Amino acid sequence: MKGLWGRALWVDLSRREVRVWDYPVDYALDYVGGRGLAARVLWDFMPAGADPLGPENILVFAAGPLTGLAVNSGKIVVAAKSPLTGGYGDGNIGSHFAIGLRKSGFDALIVSGRARKPSYIYVENGETHILSAEALWGSNAVECERRIKEVHGRSVGVACIGPAGERLVRYAVVISQAGRAGGRPGIGAVMGSKNLKAVAAIGDMDIPVADPGEVRRLYVDSVRDVKGKDGYGFWVRQGTMATIEWSQAASVLPAYNFREGVFEGYRMIDGYSMEAAKVDLRSCPVCAMPCGNVVLDSKGLEAELDYENVAMLGSNLGIAHLGHVARINRVADEMGLDTISLGAVISFAMEATERKLLKEGIEWGDHKAAESLALDIAYRRGALGELLAEGVMRASEKLGGDSGDWAMHVKGLEISAYDCHAAPAMALAYGTSPIGAHHKDAWIIAWEVKTGRFEYSEAKVDKLIELQRIRGGIFETLVACRFPWVELGFNLEWYPKIFKAATGRPITLEEYYEIADRIYTLIRALWIREQGTWNPQMDTPPARWFKKPLTKGPIAGSKLDPEKYHWMLQKYYQKRGWDERGIPRKSTLRKLKLEYTIPELEKHTTLTE
Ligand code: PTT
Ligand code: SF4
């Protein structure tokens, strides 16, 4: 299939072996690329029950057929078995590395084994080198990228880890361009476990496409279309930061460890405060609508802000000062810590302190203590740093008491920044996301708030699946940024056109949805293989949203209804062709061309016909 090279670079770090793998054409036809390719590689090549931090885990950097070719397509999926959740984990990072890899003649970089000494992988126009990173080990992610560029040139694309990844903090991320982060479920720790400090690539090969003239024309037209959208001007002013104001108005802004959905100090950290402080606007490569808003932190260093970062490190910690929030954000970027999980573990510690479960803890709103705790976590320093480096789920298991009720995670992945006391469909989105509680697969909350937030309905389940197909299926396999479609209303029908021009393969959105369903069910099969079991509780958000109502704001008194939530979850399973435990039926596996998973799944559980 054109648009893809059909080749992945496979680096075995234990053997220091580099090989070019012509992956089967069915992978491209049935899974497209990005997340689809990664999930299939993990199913086929990672031994069942692999230690996520052992050499047997497989780390995949996977681009897709539109990476580097379509509007906003400077992105790449980073995936592996997650050390945080024990299941499938991935993230999507904007990086020149994505373009460098594609222009070097590869769709993906697959890394197995473990290097004996700190190393980095450097790819230049198809030539691959495993180089020593001993001098880079210990450097922060911003510094590391700068130093690699000093050696290989400014244009080289770099994705690397900071000290948190080196120390196997379970929610360490991969960082690029000093403010892009990907792989929330600990993909940075997987890199660290392989002694892999960074990957870098540069190339100038032409990506093979079916109709180069049409690809170019569609690119120019789609950029013009995006830039002509009504919301364009406001988007480049505020980007995702506009969501702070919206979330406050909708009572979904996480405050005090998701106890409340409104925050009294929100004005101090909203999009307008950010605009007043903004010093730069950055972007991923090949982007027509930049959203990397840069401000100076309280130490005068640059920090790139996004809604999730500011909500989780601001309102959720009770911090109402943008410079202080930016400071913790900058520390997270340098250390290579996921801001969402970092915000969640610190707020968990603040609540545990208030409830006297922690003796030497941390108080709400204490930004200085939060900054130094972030460093302690990254370096696994002290008892609290060590405890929180394990993530909220494990920390709560250690602390005991009723902390499981307010340990805000699903499947071990900390919840991103939308409170769901009065948003059952968003709660279900978190419950059923294929990587744990992340909004990337179904940000249904804006639609839900507009169309009847208190209802539990089949229509919500249908909408959720539709969003999962588009966001988690289409965008994560193309691989391209979803923001033109989500934020500016760029028509989804552009993508089949660009796909055809690039690959030569006509595709309808309905056909693409089937591919998306295949990938979802494969990922579910992978989870079951790795966990050895499944039950609906594993797809259920924490008790806080069901037991303790909101006490502030216009919808005070709201909480989720557990029975109705489980009614929606069962509807969801039925529509996906999974049984009442959440395990894919045999008939579904056959229908989706996943019959190859049946013998392995039957080793762990009885499959329903
Ligand atoms: C994403 C998650 C998000 S989602 C944010 S802010 W967001 C956080 N950003 C972090 C950060 O910054 N520094 C840090 N140390 N940790 C961070 N963790 C958090 O990570 C990101 C944008 C954003 S900003 C979003 S929603 C969209 N996500 C996309 C996606 O998932 N898929 C896709 N096809 N397109 C997307 N476009 C948007 O990209 P994860 P990025 Mg990120 C500083 O990766 O693991 O999915 O976690 O990649 O290049 O930073 O772009 O309000
Ligand atoms: Fe990257 Fe933002 Fe552009 Fe998307 S809109 S490609 S996240 S800069």
XYZ file of C-alpha atoms and ligand atoms in Angstrom:
669
model
C 0.000 0.000 0.000
C 1.377 3.417 -0.944
C 1.546 6.142 1.699
C 3.405 3.635 3.823
C 6.873 2.247 3.229
C 5.772 -1.183 4.474
C 9.009 -1.213 6.471
C 9.757 -0.896 10.143
C 13.125 -0.538 11.738
C 13.626 -3.166 14.422
C 16.379 -2.547 16.974
C 17.225 -5.300 19.448
C 19.197 -3.512 22.131
C 20.318 -6.696 23.924
C 22.019 -7.978 20.788
C 22.835 -4.531 19.401
C 21.189 -5.736 16.234
C 19.428 -3.547 13.700
C 17.213 -5.014 11.032
C 14.709 -3.798 8.528
C 11.402 -5.596 8.836
C 9.049 -5.688 5.848
C 5.892 -6.134 7.861
C 2.992 -8.101 6.341
C 0.802 -6.090 4.010
C -2.264 -7.279 5.977
C -1.066 -5.193 8.886
C -1.468 -2.075 6.770
C -4.776 -3.182 5.262
C -6.392 -4.319 8.519
C -4.733 -2.042 11.090
C -3.510 0.918 8.948
C -0.667 2.191 11.157
C 0.046 4.011 14.435
C -1.904 2.435 17.274
C -3.201 -0.362 15.019
C 0.285 -1.419 14.000
C 1.556 -1.103 17.581
C -1.224 -3.250 19.053
C -0.676 -5.950 16.440
C 3.096 -5.965 17.019
C 2.597 -6.279 20.786
C 0.141 -9.131 20.345
C 2.415 -11.004 17.946
C 5.859 -10.426 19.411
C 5.622 -9.596 23.102
C 5.500 -12.749 25.225
C 2.266 -13.033 27.226
C 2.738 -11.860 30.797
C 5.896 -9.908 29.964
C 7.342 -7.695 32.677
C 6.601 -4.164 31.397
C 9.987 -3.046 32.696
C 11.819 -6.128 31.458
C 13.726 -6.584 28.202
C 10.859 -8.656 26.796
C 8.542 -5.654 26.611
C 8.399 -4.137 23.151
C 8.478 -0.418 22.559
C 6.885 0.865 19.371
C 7.098 4.288 17.744
C 4.531 4.054 14.958
C 3.591 6.636 12.344
C 0.740 6.150 9.887
C 0.046 6.666 6.184
C -0.746 10.368 6.601
C 2.127 11.238 8.952
C 4.078 14.061 7.372
C 1.612 14.349 4.464
C -1.647 15.780 5.770
C -2.592 18.907 7.673
C -1.377 18.662 11.330
C 0.350 15.329 10.823
C 3.677 15.768 12.636
C 2.683 13.140 15.181
C 3.661 9.622 16.187
C 2.187 6.968 18.472
C 4.424 5.658 21.273
C 3.261 2.333 22.675
C 4.266 -0.601 24.909
C 2.874 -2.723 27.706
C 2.335 -0.195 30.472
C 4.229 -0.392 33.782
C 1.442 1.691 35.326
C -1.551 -0.414 34.293
C -0.090 -3.753 33.218
C -2.138 -3.475 30.014
C -1.847 -1.861 26.604
C -0.453 1.664 26.818
C 0.091 4.356 24.242
C 0.288 8.080 23.660
C 0.505 10.438 20.742
C 3.359 12.917 20.564
C 4.047 15.786 18.197
C 7.678 15.597 17.148
C 10.118 16.205 14.336
C 11.182 12.650 15.099
C 7.957 11.472 13.386
C 8.918 13.280 10.195
C 12.590 12.270 10.417
C 11.673 8.598 10.733
C 9.213 8.678 7.837
C 11.693 10.551 5.642
C 14.302 7.957 6.507
C 12.219 5.262 4.879
C 10.380 3.748 7.858
C 6.833 3.719 9.180
C 7.850 2.582 12.630
C 10.719 2.002 14.996
C 10.379 -1.096 17.150
C 12.719 -1.572 20.090
C 13.177 -4.812 21.992
C 15.697 -6.039 24.581
C 17.759 -3.900 26.900
C 21.023 -2.124 26.209
C 23.873 -2.935 28.568
C 24.772 0.732 28.842
C 22.795 3.934 28.317
C 22.248 4.354 24.584
C 20.331 6.299 22.004
C 19.217 5.345 18.531
C 20.086 7.652 15.670
C 18.544 7.184 12.226
C 19.641 9.175 9.199
C 18.169 8.419 5.801
C 17.886 4.718 6.560
C 21.284 4.390 8.255
C 20.847 3.404 11.889
C 23.300 3.711 14.747
C 23.094 2.657 18.377
C 25.173 5.296 20.134
C 26.374 5.762 23.674
C 24.196 7.932 25.893
C 26.425 7.613 28.934
C 27.218 11.312 28.834
C 23.514 12.130 28.455
C 22.235 9.896 31.266
C 21.003 12.048 34.113
C 20.322 15.068 31.915
C 16.846 16.542 31.878
C 14.740 16.132 28.739
C 15.168 19.709 27.514
C 18.928 19.552 27.972
C 19.162 16.086 26.430
C 17.432 17.169 23.211
C 19.628 20.265 22.978
C 22.795 18.218 23.334
C 21.751 15.640 20.745
C 21.052 18.497 18.336
C 24.490 19.919 19.011
C 25.943 16.644 17.746
C 23.607 15.843 14.829
C 22.341 19.279 13.806
C 19.402 21.505 14.635
C 16.985 19.831 12.243
C 17.207 16.363 13.728
C 14.006 15.162 15.420
C 14.506 13.952 18.989
C 12.241 12.186 21.487
C 13.797 11.433 24.844
C 13.294 10.778 28.534
C 14.256 12.727 31.613
C 15.417 11.472 35.028
C 11.905 10.122 35.791
C 12.109 7.683 32.883
C 15.611 6.652 33.923
C 14.335 5.890 37.433
C 11.334 3.972 36.131
C 8.688 6.268 37.564
C 5.570 4.462 36.393
C 4.054 7.480 34.645
C 7.214 8.819 33.014
C 6.547 10.153 29.515
C 8.524 10.685 26.337
C 9.362 14.357 25.707
C 10.089 16.198 22.481
C 10.678 19.817 21.498
C 10.872 20.842 25.173
C 7.116 20.872 25.629
C 5.526 17.976 23.776
C 4.842 14.892 25.845
C 3.451 11.483 24.988
C 2.900 8.070 26.464
C 1.049 8.776 29.701
C 0.950 5.103 30.791
C 4.689 5.113 31.499
C 6.158 4.729 28.048
C 9.080 6.890 29.256
C 9.758 4.312 31.993
C 9.780 1.559 29.364
C 12.458 3.534 27.501
C 14.373 3.882 30.766
C 14.105 0.155 31.463
C 15.762 -0.458 28.109
C 18.561 1.975 28.924
C 17.326 3.983 25.968
C 17.730 7.694 26.640
C 16.545 8.972 23.269
C 15.639 8.257 19.686
C 16.582 10.697 16.948
C 15.943 10.773 13.219
C 16.474 12.911 10.163
C 15.888 12.159 6.509
C 15.065 13.691 3.171
C 13.496 10.801 1.285
C 10.165 11.351 -0.432
C 7.420 9.315 1.216
C 5.947 7.150 -1.570
C 2.391 8.226 -2.344
C -0.145 7.137 -4.954
C -0.913 10.596 -6.332
C 1.691 13.201 -5.334
C -0.092 16.073 -7.098
C -3.369 15.324 -5.324
C -1.655 14.932 -1.942
C -0.062 18.360 -2.408
C -3.291 19.970 -3.608
C -5.292 18.528 -0.705
C -2.647 19.703 1.732
C -2.748 23.297 0.450
C -6.564 23.311 0.339
C -6.962 21.833 3.794
C -4.516 24.301 5.348
C -6.510 27.113 3.713
C -9.745 25.600 5.013
C -8.406 25.288 8.570
C -7.072 28.830 8.602
C -10.387 30.172 7.325
C -12.456 28.649 10.129
C -14.375 31.024 12.409
C -12.659 29.865 15.578
C -9.142 30.010 14.127
C -8.097 33.384 15.575
C -9.235 32.529 19.091
C -7.640 29.077 18.864
C -4.182 30.471 18.114
C -4.656 32.926 20.964
C -5.697 30.436 23.640
C -5.522 26.886 22.255
C -6.593 24.266 24.784
C -6.330 26.834 27.599
C -9.781 28.185 26.695
C -11.138 25.004 28.244
C -10.437 26.239 31.809
C -13.226 28.800 31.533
C -15.567 26.325 29.851
C -14.917 23.636 32.451
C -15.555 26.064 35.304
C -18.860 27.140 33.731
C -19.840 23.498 33.227
C -18.728 22.450 36.749
C -16.292 19.862 35.417
C -13.013 21.593 36.325
C -11.278 19.186 38.718
C -10.678 20.808 42.092
C -9.150 19.317 45.239
C -8.604 15.814 43.942
C -11.857 15.748 41.947
C -13.889 16.557 45.026
C -15.457 19.510 43.250
C -16.036 20.662 39.663
C -15.484 24.379 40.259
C -12.460 26.296 41.529
C -12.668 29.692 43.216
C -9.335 30.833 41.738
C -9.952 29.733 38.138
C -9.605 33.265 36.722
C -5.950 33.308 37.808
C -5.137 30.283 35.663
C -7.501 30.591 32.702
C -6.896 31.270 29.008
C -7.003 35.041 29.487
C -4.376 34.964 32.238
C -2.284 32.809 29.953
C -2.728 35.289 27.056
C -1.559 38.142 29.259
C 1.584 36.193 30.171
C 2.277 34.572 26.792
C 5.779 34.945 25.385
C 5.740 32.474 22.489
C 3.576 30.189 20.391
C 5.010 26.847 19.278
C 3.717 23.851 17.433
C 4.262 20.309 16.314
C 5.731 20.043 12.799
C 3.385 20.383 9.785
C 0.789 22.218 11.893
C -1.640 24.821 10.514
C -3.103 25.892 13.867
C -0.354 26.148 16.518
C -1.403 25.635 20.128
C 1.850 25.444 22.095
C 1.353 28.467 24.349
C 4.516 29.406 26.182
C 4.682 31.526 29.348
C 7.477 32.188 31.801
C 7.329 30.267 35.041
C 8.016 31.792 38.444
C 11.746 31.264 37.858
C 11.659 32.964 34.460
C 11.972 29.749 32.457
C 9.722 28.914 29.515
C 6.872 26.475 30.043
C 4.366 25.275 27.449
C 0.872 25.154 28.891
C -2.147 23.067 28.004
C -5.536 22.722 29.639
C -4.802 19.330 31.178
C -1.551 20.515 32.716
C -3.032 23.649 34.223
C -6.174 21.976 35.555
C -4.301 19.066 37.129
C -1.441 21.154 38.545
C -3.600 24.209 39.307
C -7.229 23.821 40.357
C -6.836 20.187 41.334
C -4.068 21.139 43.781
C -5.753 24.350 44.937
C -3.063 26.537 43.281
C -4.427 29.782 41.820
C -1.317 31.297 40.250
C -0.293 30.710 36.647
C 3.447 31.281 37.212
C 3.496 28.702 39.995
C 1.553 26.199 37.927
C 3.889 26.846 34.996
C 6.837 26.182 37.297
C 5.569 22.690 38.208
C 4.717 22.101 34.533
C 8.268 23.025 33.542
C 9.687 20.650 36.163
C 7.447 17.875 34.771
C 8.696 18.529 31.229
C 12.335 18.574 32.274
C 11.974 15.455 34.400
C 9.750 13.695 31.849
C 6.805 13.194 34.203
C 3.241 13.098 32.965
C 1.540 16.264 34.201
C -1.863 14.604 34.568
C -0.628 11.742 36.732
C 1.686 14.094 38.612
C -1.251 16.366 39.454
C -3.277 13.325 40.483
C -0.631 11.846 42.799
C 0.075 15.200 44.452
C -3.623 15.903 45.021
C -3.976 12.374 46.397
C -1.142 13.118 48.838
C -2.773 16.443 49.797
C -6.033 14.701 50.578
C -4.226 11.920 52.449
C -2.504 14.624 54.543
C -5.817 16.293 55.318
C -7.258 12.923 56.359
C -4.184 12.252 58.517
C -3.210 9.169 56.549
C 0.163 10.779 55.820
C 2.244 12.177 58.654
C 4.723 14.280 56.745
C 2.515 15.214 53.881
C 1.638 18.282 51.837
C -1.058 20.929 52.211
C -3.543 22.082 49.578
C -2.227 24.978 47.523
C 1.388 24.682 48.677
C 3.099 25.277 45.337
C 6.638 25.246 46.707
C 6.125 21.858 48.345
C 4.447 20.596 45.155
C 7.449 21.652 43.069
C 9.924 19.936 45.348
C 7.700 16.866 45.614
C 7.685 16.641 41.792
C 11.493 16.505 41.918
C 11.434 13.924 44.723
C 9.108 11.766 42.637
C 11.285 12.059 39.529
C 14.384 11.032 41.499
C 12.442 8.629 43.760
C 13.796 10.559 46.759
C 12.393 10.081 50.252
C 9.476 7.944 51.385
C 6.803 10.160 49.827
C 8.637 10.583 46.511
C 9.123 6.819 46.310
C 5.482 6.111 47.189
C 4.051 8.556 44.664
C 6.427 7.473 41.876
C 4.354 4.289 41.808
C 1.138 6.102 40.834
C -2.135 6.614 42.652
C -3.396 3.013 42.504
C -0.329 1.497 44.154
C 0.034 4.405 46.608
C -3.534 3.868 47.772
C -2.998 0.118 48.131
C -0.094 0.926 50.459
C -1.884 3.640 52.439
C -5.049 1.614 52.916
C -8.055 3.018 54.777
C -10.785 4.176 52.426
C -8.221 5.775 50.107
C -9.292 3.478 47.261
C -12.511 5.540 47.068
C -10.609 8.726 46.242
C -7.600 7.314 44.371
C -8.610 8.822 41.046
C -7.692 6.333 38.348
C -9.149 3.656 36.078
C -7.099 0.487 35.537
C -4.186 2.291 37.196
C -4.028 5.284 34.823
C -4.807 8.557 36.579
C -7.899 10.398 35.339
C -7.417 13.372 33.038
C -8.937 16.730 33.813
C -12.733 16.388 33.629
C -14.812 15.846 36.728
C -17.634 13.355 36.145
C -19.941 13.694 39.154
C -22.562 14.844 36.650
C -21.284 13.405 33.379
C -22.112 9.687 33.079
C -21.047 9.358 29.449
C -17.659 10.927 30.175
C -17.344 8.565 33.148
C -18.050 5.693 30.766
C -15.458 7.121 28.355
C -12.881 6.942 31.123
C -14.117 3.508 32.161
C -13.802 2.015 28.686
C -10.796 3.907 27.277
C -8.325 1.327 25.937
C -5.407 2.695 27.972
C -7.077 3.585 31.297
C -8.614 6.896 32.266
C -7.637 9.237 29.451
C -9.920 11.536 27.465
C -8.131 11.066 24.155
C -10.391 8.297 22.883
C -13.692 9.974 23.677
C -13.944 13.563 24.788
C -17.707 13.271 24.952
C -18.174 15.758 27.741
C -18.831 18.892 25.659
C -21.589 17.098 23.740
C -22.936 15.591 26.954
C -23.148 18.890 28.822
C -24.995 20.390 25.844
C -27.440 17.547 25.291
C -28.560 16.457 28.756
C -25.807 15.645 31.189
C -27.881 13.916 33.839
C -29.332 11.254 31.536
C -28.199 7.655 31.216
C -29.164 6.572 27.728
C -28.405 4.305 24.823
C -27.845 7.408 22.682
C -24.895 8.267 24.902
C -23.410 4.818 24.448
C -23.792 5.155 20.670
C -22.132 8.560 20.699
C -19.295 7.225 22.847
C -18.587 4.389 20.419
C -18.745 6.792 17.470
C -16.158 9.041 19.135
C -13.933 6.115 20.059
C -14.014 5.011 16.435
C -13.053 8.429 15.134
C -10.609 9.615 17.766
C -9.118 6.335 18.940
C -9.507 4.543 15.624
C -9.024 6.989 12.771
C -6.715 9.669 14.192
C -4.528 7.236 16.130
C -3.895 5.164 13.016
C -3.557 7.856 10.322
C -1.496 9.276 12.424
C -2.604 12.926 12.581
C -3.641 15.494 15.160
C -7.383 15.470 15.776
C -7.597 19.164 16.724
C -8.577 20.499 13.266
C -11.688 18.312 13.457
C -12.393 18.625 17.202
C -11.666 22.282 17.701
C -12.361 23.972 14.372
C -14.905 21.706 12.716
C -12.619 20.639 9.861
C -14.791 18.123 8.019
C -13.977 14.479 8.679
C -14.623 13.685 5.010
C -11.271 15.283 4.148
C -9.476 12.264 5.597
C -10.781 9.533 3.246
C -9.826 11.858 0.362
C -6.310 12.444 1.649
C -6.048 8.744 2.521
C -6.932 7.760 -1.047
C -4.521 10.239 -2.591
C -1.725 8.983 -0.334
C -2.405 5.247 -0.376
C -4.312 4.744 -3.626
C -6.914 2.880 -1.590
C -10.464 4.210 -1.537
C -12.013 4.009 1.911
C -15.289 5.168 3.422
C -15.694 6.274 7.002
C -17.857 3.175 7.641
C -15.049 0.916 6.423
C -12.664 2.786 8.644
C -14.994 2.272 11.624
C -14.692 -1.479 11.152
C -10.907 -1.189 11.300
C -11.319 0.895 14.465
C -13.542 -1.799 16.017
C -10.951 -4.441 15.156
C -8.237 -2.453 16.913
C -10.419 -1.834 19.981
C -11.229 -5.494 20.321
C -7.609 -6.519 19.747
C -6.535 -4.135 22.492
C -9.201 -5.602 24.797
C -7.885 -9.103 23.964
C -4.368 -7.938 24.794
C -5.519 -6.608 28.165
C -7.239 -9.897 28.976
C -4.171 -11.863 27.927
C -1.964 -9.731 30.175
C -4.368 -9.575 33.170
C -5.570 -13.164 32.825
C -9.149 -12.155 33.651
C -11.776 -9.439 33.221
C -14.856 -8.051 34.965
C -16.982 -4.882 34.696
C -15.425 -3.408 37.825
C -12.243 -2.967 35.797
C -14.200 -0.626 33.502
C -15.600 1.449 36.346
C -14.329 4.809 37.647
C -13.543 5.360 41.345
C -16.151 5.407 44.095
C -15.781 9.139 44.788
C -18.031 10.080 41.849
C -20.699 7.592 42.932
C -20.647 8.149 46.688
C -19.821 11.774 47.473
C -21.833 14.493 45.742
C -20.423 17.852 44.651
C -20.829 20.416 47.400
C -20.154 23.591 45.417
C -21.317 25.329 42.237
C -24.602 25.355 40.328
C -24.986 21.573 40.258
C -24.034 20.906 43.894
C -25.605 17.682 45.121
C -24.847 15.768 41.891
C -23.256 12.340 41.831
C -23.265 9.312 39.566
C -25.756 6.467 39.927
C -23.862 3.139 40.059
C -26.725 0.992 38.783
C -27.410 3.228 35.839
C -23.684 3.435 35.072
C -23.524 -0.357 34.918
C -26.616 -0.441 32.731
C -24.780 1.802 30.229
C -21.643 -0.311 30.543
C -23.600 -3.468 29.672
C -25.132 -1.692 26.649
C -21.619 -0.706 25.640
C -20.415 -4.317 25.862
C -23.391 -5.530 23.805
C -22.757 -2.985 21.066
C -19.095 -3.921 20.931
C -19.944 -7.637 20.741
C -18.367 -8.366 24.129
C -20.057 -10.517 26.773
C -21.414 -9.322 30.122
C -17.939 -9.619 31.682
C -16.460 -7.317 29.021
C -14.728 -10.166 27.179
C -15.051 -10.282 23.371
C -17.343 -13.029 22.094
C -15.904 -15.643 19.765
C -18.314 -14.550 17.026
C -17.037 -10.961 17.350
C -13.425 -12.085 17.153
C -14.186 -14.006 13.968
C -16.200 -11.172 12.438
C -13.335 -8.739 13.019
C -10.700 -11.120 11.620
C -9.238 -11.626 15.091
C -9.689 -15.401 15.226
C -5.938 -15.728 15.721
C -6.407 -14.429 19.282
C -8.848 -17.197 20.280
C -6.406 -19.989 21.270
C -4.408 -17.622 23.487
C -7.509 -16.116 25.115
C -8.860 -19.587 25.834
C -5.784 -20.269 27.925
C -6.993 -17.567 30.319
C -10.768 -17.661 30.202
C -13.810 -19.339 28.695
C -15.016 -17.441 25.667
C -18.733 -16.968 25.061
C -20.008 -17.791 21.581
C -1.497 13.561 26.345
C -1.611 14.313 27.608
C -2.184 15.630 27.396
S -3.579 15.666 26.485
C -1.657 16.730 27.956
S -2.241 18.269 27.638
W -4.007 17.896 26.087
C -0.549 16.646 28.896
N 0.605 17.291 28.339
C 1.786 17.135 29.002
C 2.832 18.059 28.904
O 2.682 19.148 28.109
N 3.986 17.867 29.593
C 4.126 16.755 30.375
N 5.263 16.590 31.045
N 3.144 15.838 30.499
C 2.000 16.008 29.804
N 1.005 15.082 29.931
C -0.287 15.228 29.324
O -0.324 14.402 28.191
C -0.671 17.302 22.714
C -1.927 17.774 22.071
C -2.928 17.725 23.083
S -2.660 18.724 24.436
C -4.027 16.987 22.969
S -5.242 16.934 24.195
C -4.323 16.284 21.727
N -3.940 14.914 21.856
C -3.942 14.170 20.694
C -3.998 12.752 20.723
O -3.976 12.096 21.780
N -4.100 12.104 19.516
C -4.098 12.788 18.324
N -4.201 12.092 17.184
N -4.020 14.126 18.283
C -3.905 14.807 19.445
N -3.784 16.162 19.406
C -3.588 16.912 20.604
O -2.219 16.919 20.964
P -0.565 11.390 25.499
P 1.680 16.626 22.257
Mg 0.543 14.152 23.963
C 3.736 20.050 27.968
O 0.431 12.212 24.478
O 0.196 10.296 26.141
O -1.740 10.982 24.721
O -0.962 12.360 26.605
O 1.361 15.067 22.510
O 2.567 16.726 21.096
O 2.168 17.203 23.533
O 0.333 17.314 21.844
O -5.090 19.304 26.664
Fe 0.336 20.034 17.646
Fe -1.523 21.728 18.602
Fe -0.899 21.740 16.028
Fe -2.229 19.664 17.049
S -2.953 21.782 16.885
S -0.511 19.578 15.588
S -1.285 19.513 19.117
S 0.473 22.295 17.722
